XYZ file of C-alpha atoms in Angstrom:
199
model
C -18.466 5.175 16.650
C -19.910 8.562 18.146
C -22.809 6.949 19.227
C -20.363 4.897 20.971
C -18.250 7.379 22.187
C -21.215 9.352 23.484
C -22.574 6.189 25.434
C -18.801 6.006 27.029
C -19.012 9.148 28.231
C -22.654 9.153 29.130
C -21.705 5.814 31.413
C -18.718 7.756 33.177
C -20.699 11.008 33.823
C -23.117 8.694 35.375
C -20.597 7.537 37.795
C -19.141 10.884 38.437
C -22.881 12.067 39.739
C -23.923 9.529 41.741
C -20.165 9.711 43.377
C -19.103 6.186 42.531
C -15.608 4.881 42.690
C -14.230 5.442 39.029
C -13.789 2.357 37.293
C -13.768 1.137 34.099
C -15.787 -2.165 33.277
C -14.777 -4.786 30.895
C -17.055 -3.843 28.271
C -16.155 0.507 28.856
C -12.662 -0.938 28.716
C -13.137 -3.062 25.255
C -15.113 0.006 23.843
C -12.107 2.502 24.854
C -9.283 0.022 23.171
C -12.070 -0.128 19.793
C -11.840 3.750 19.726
C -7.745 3.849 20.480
C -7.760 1.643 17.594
C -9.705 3.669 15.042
C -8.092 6.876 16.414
C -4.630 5.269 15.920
C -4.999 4.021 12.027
C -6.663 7.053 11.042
C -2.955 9.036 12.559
C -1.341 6.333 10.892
C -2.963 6.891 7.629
C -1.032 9.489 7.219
C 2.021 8.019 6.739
C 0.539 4.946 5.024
C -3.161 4.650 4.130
C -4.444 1.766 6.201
C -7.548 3.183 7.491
C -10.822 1.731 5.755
C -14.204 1.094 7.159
C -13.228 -2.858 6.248
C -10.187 -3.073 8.070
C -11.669 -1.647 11.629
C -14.485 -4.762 11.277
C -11.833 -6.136 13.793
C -13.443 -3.407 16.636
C -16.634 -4.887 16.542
C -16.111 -7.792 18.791
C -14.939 -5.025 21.419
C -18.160 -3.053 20.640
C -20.663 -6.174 20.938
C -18.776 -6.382 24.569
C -19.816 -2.791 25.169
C -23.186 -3.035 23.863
C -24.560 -6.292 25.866
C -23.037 -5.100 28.696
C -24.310 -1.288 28.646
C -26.995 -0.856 26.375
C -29.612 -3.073 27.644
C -31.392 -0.709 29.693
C -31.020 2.491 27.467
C -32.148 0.731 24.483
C -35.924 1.429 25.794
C -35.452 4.466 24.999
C -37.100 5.638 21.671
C -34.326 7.839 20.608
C -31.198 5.924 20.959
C -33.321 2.938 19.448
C -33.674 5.264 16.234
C -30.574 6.672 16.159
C -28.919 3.017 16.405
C -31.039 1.985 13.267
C -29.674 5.067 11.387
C -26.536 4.380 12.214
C -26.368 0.553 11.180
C -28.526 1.900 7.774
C -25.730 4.331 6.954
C -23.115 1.474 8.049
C -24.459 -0.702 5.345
C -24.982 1.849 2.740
C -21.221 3.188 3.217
C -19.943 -0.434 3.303
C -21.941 -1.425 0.385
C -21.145 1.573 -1.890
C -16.893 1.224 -1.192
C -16.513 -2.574 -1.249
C -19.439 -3.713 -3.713
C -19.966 -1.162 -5.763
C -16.977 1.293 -6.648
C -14.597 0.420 -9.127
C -11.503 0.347 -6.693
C -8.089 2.130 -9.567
C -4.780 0.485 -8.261
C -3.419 3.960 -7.193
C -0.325 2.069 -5.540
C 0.480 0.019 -8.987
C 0.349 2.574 -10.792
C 2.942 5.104 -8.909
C 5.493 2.160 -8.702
C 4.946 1.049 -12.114
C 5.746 5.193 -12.768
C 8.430 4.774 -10.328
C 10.335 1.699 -12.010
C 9.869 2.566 -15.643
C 9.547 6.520 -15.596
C 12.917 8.594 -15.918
C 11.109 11.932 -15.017
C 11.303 14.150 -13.465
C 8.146 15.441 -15.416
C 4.654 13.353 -15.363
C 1.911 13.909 -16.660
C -2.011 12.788 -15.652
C -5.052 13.813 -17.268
C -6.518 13.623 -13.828
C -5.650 14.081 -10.092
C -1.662 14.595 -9.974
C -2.620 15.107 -6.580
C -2.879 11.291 -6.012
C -0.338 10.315 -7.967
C 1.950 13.036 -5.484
C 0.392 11.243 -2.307
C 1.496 7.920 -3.511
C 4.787 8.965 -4.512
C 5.349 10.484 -1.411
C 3.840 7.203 0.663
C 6.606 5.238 -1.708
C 9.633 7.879 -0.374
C 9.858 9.071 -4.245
C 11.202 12.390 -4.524
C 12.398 12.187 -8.177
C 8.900 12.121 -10.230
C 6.645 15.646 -10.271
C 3.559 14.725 -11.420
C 1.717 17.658 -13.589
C -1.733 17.829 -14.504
C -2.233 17.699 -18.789
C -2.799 21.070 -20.286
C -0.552 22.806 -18.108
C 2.294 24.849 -20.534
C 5.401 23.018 -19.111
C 8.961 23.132 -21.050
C 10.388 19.872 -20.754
C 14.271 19.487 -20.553
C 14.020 15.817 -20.155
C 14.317 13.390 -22.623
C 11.295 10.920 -21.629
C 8.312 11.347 -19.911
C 4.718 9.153 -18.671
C 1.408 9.824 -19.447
C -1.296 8.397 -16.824
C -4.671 8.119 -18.463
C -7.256 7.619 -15.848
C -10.441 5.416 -17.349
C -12.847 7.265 -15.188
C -12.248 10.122 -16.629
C -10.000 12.945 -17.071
C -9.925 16.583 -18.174
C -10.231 15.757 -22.120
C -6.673 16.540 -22.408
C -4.114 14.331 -24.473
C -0.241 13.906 -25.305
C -0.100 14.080 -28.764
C 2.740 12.236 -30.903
C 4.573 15.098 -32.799
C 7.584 15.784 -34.670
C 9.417 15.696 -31.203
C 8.189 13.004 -28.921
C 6.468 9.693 -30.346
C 4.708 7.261 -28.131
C 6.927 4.332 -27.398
C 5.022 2.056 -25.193
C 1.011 1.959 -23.260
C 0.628 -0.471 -20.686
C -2.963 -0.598 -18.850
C -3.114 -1.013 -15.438
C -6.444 -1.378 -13.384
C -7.864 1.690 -13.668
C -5.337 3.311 -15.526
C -3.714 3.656 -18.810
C 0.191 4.726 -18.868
C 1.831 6.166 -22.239
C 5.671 6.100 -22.374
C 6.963 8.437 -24.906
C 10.243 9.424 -25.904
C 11.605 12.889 -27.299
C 13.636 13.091 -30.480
């Protein structure tokens, strides 16, 4: 996309020196809606994460528009010939390693499975409360504080959630004991969540 961008402006800088009308051309005009669409779901992710390298594939027709149209004479030249090869190569790579490769954890399951069978307000996760916090938030859940395991918390409440995380978590655990005993573990994808209940 910055190679893009930097073509864009490259093209209109052109015009501004030689004096030229200023105009827009079909395919500067498909390659500025590609970028207002990228710019716009990344601000939007924000509020709700839509923004992945997959779901802007949908730019690339408006891209291939600007590329016929502009980059036949500039692609003699060595450098942008490289750095378009680099770019595609990292494409791939980046595309390849989130869709094929990385085991995707069902963040969103798992906060509304903690949202519909969780009393709270204590959580706890053996890894990355932060997430857990995102999600809620995403959700409009204001009633669950997720905690990271280990951390000394005295619990008023009567039940509480454990999220396990199968990649891996800081070692720490939720022990039955003489006051709360494990009623329930239900596995998600990617996670593990332990219902217990105080006595």
């Amino acid at each position: 996309m910055l190679f893009f961008i930097y073509s864009l402006v490259g093209s209109i800088q052109t015009k501004r020196n030689h004096k030229q009308k200023f105009y827009l051309t079909f395919g500067e005009l498909s390659l500025f809606v590609a970028i207002l669409i990228v710019v716009s779901t990344t601000l939007f992710s924000y509020i709700k994460p839509i923004a992945t390298n997959r779901n802007w594939i949908v730019t690339l027709p408006l891209v291939y528009l600007f590329a016929s149209e502009n980059l036949r004479n500039q692609i003699q030249n060595k450098k942008i010939l490289l750095g378009l090869i680099l770019f595609l190569s990292l494409s791939f790579i980046d595309f390849k390693k989130n869709f094929y490769i990385q085991f995707k954890e069902d963040w969103r399951g798992t906060t509304s499975y903690l949202i519909e069978h969780c009393a709270g307000p204590v959580v706890f996760s053996d890894a990355t409360p932060e997430y857990i916090s995102l999600y809620l938030n995403w959700q409009g859940n204001q009633r669950l504080t997720p905690t990271i395991l280990g951390n000394n918390v005295d619990l008023q409440q009567k039940e509480t959630c454990v999220v396990k995380r199968f990649m891996g978590g800081n070692g720490k655990s939720f022990e039955n004991s003489d006051l709360w005993k494990k009623q329930k573990e239900t596995a998600l994808y990617g996670f593990s969540i332990e219902e217990f209940i105080k006595y």
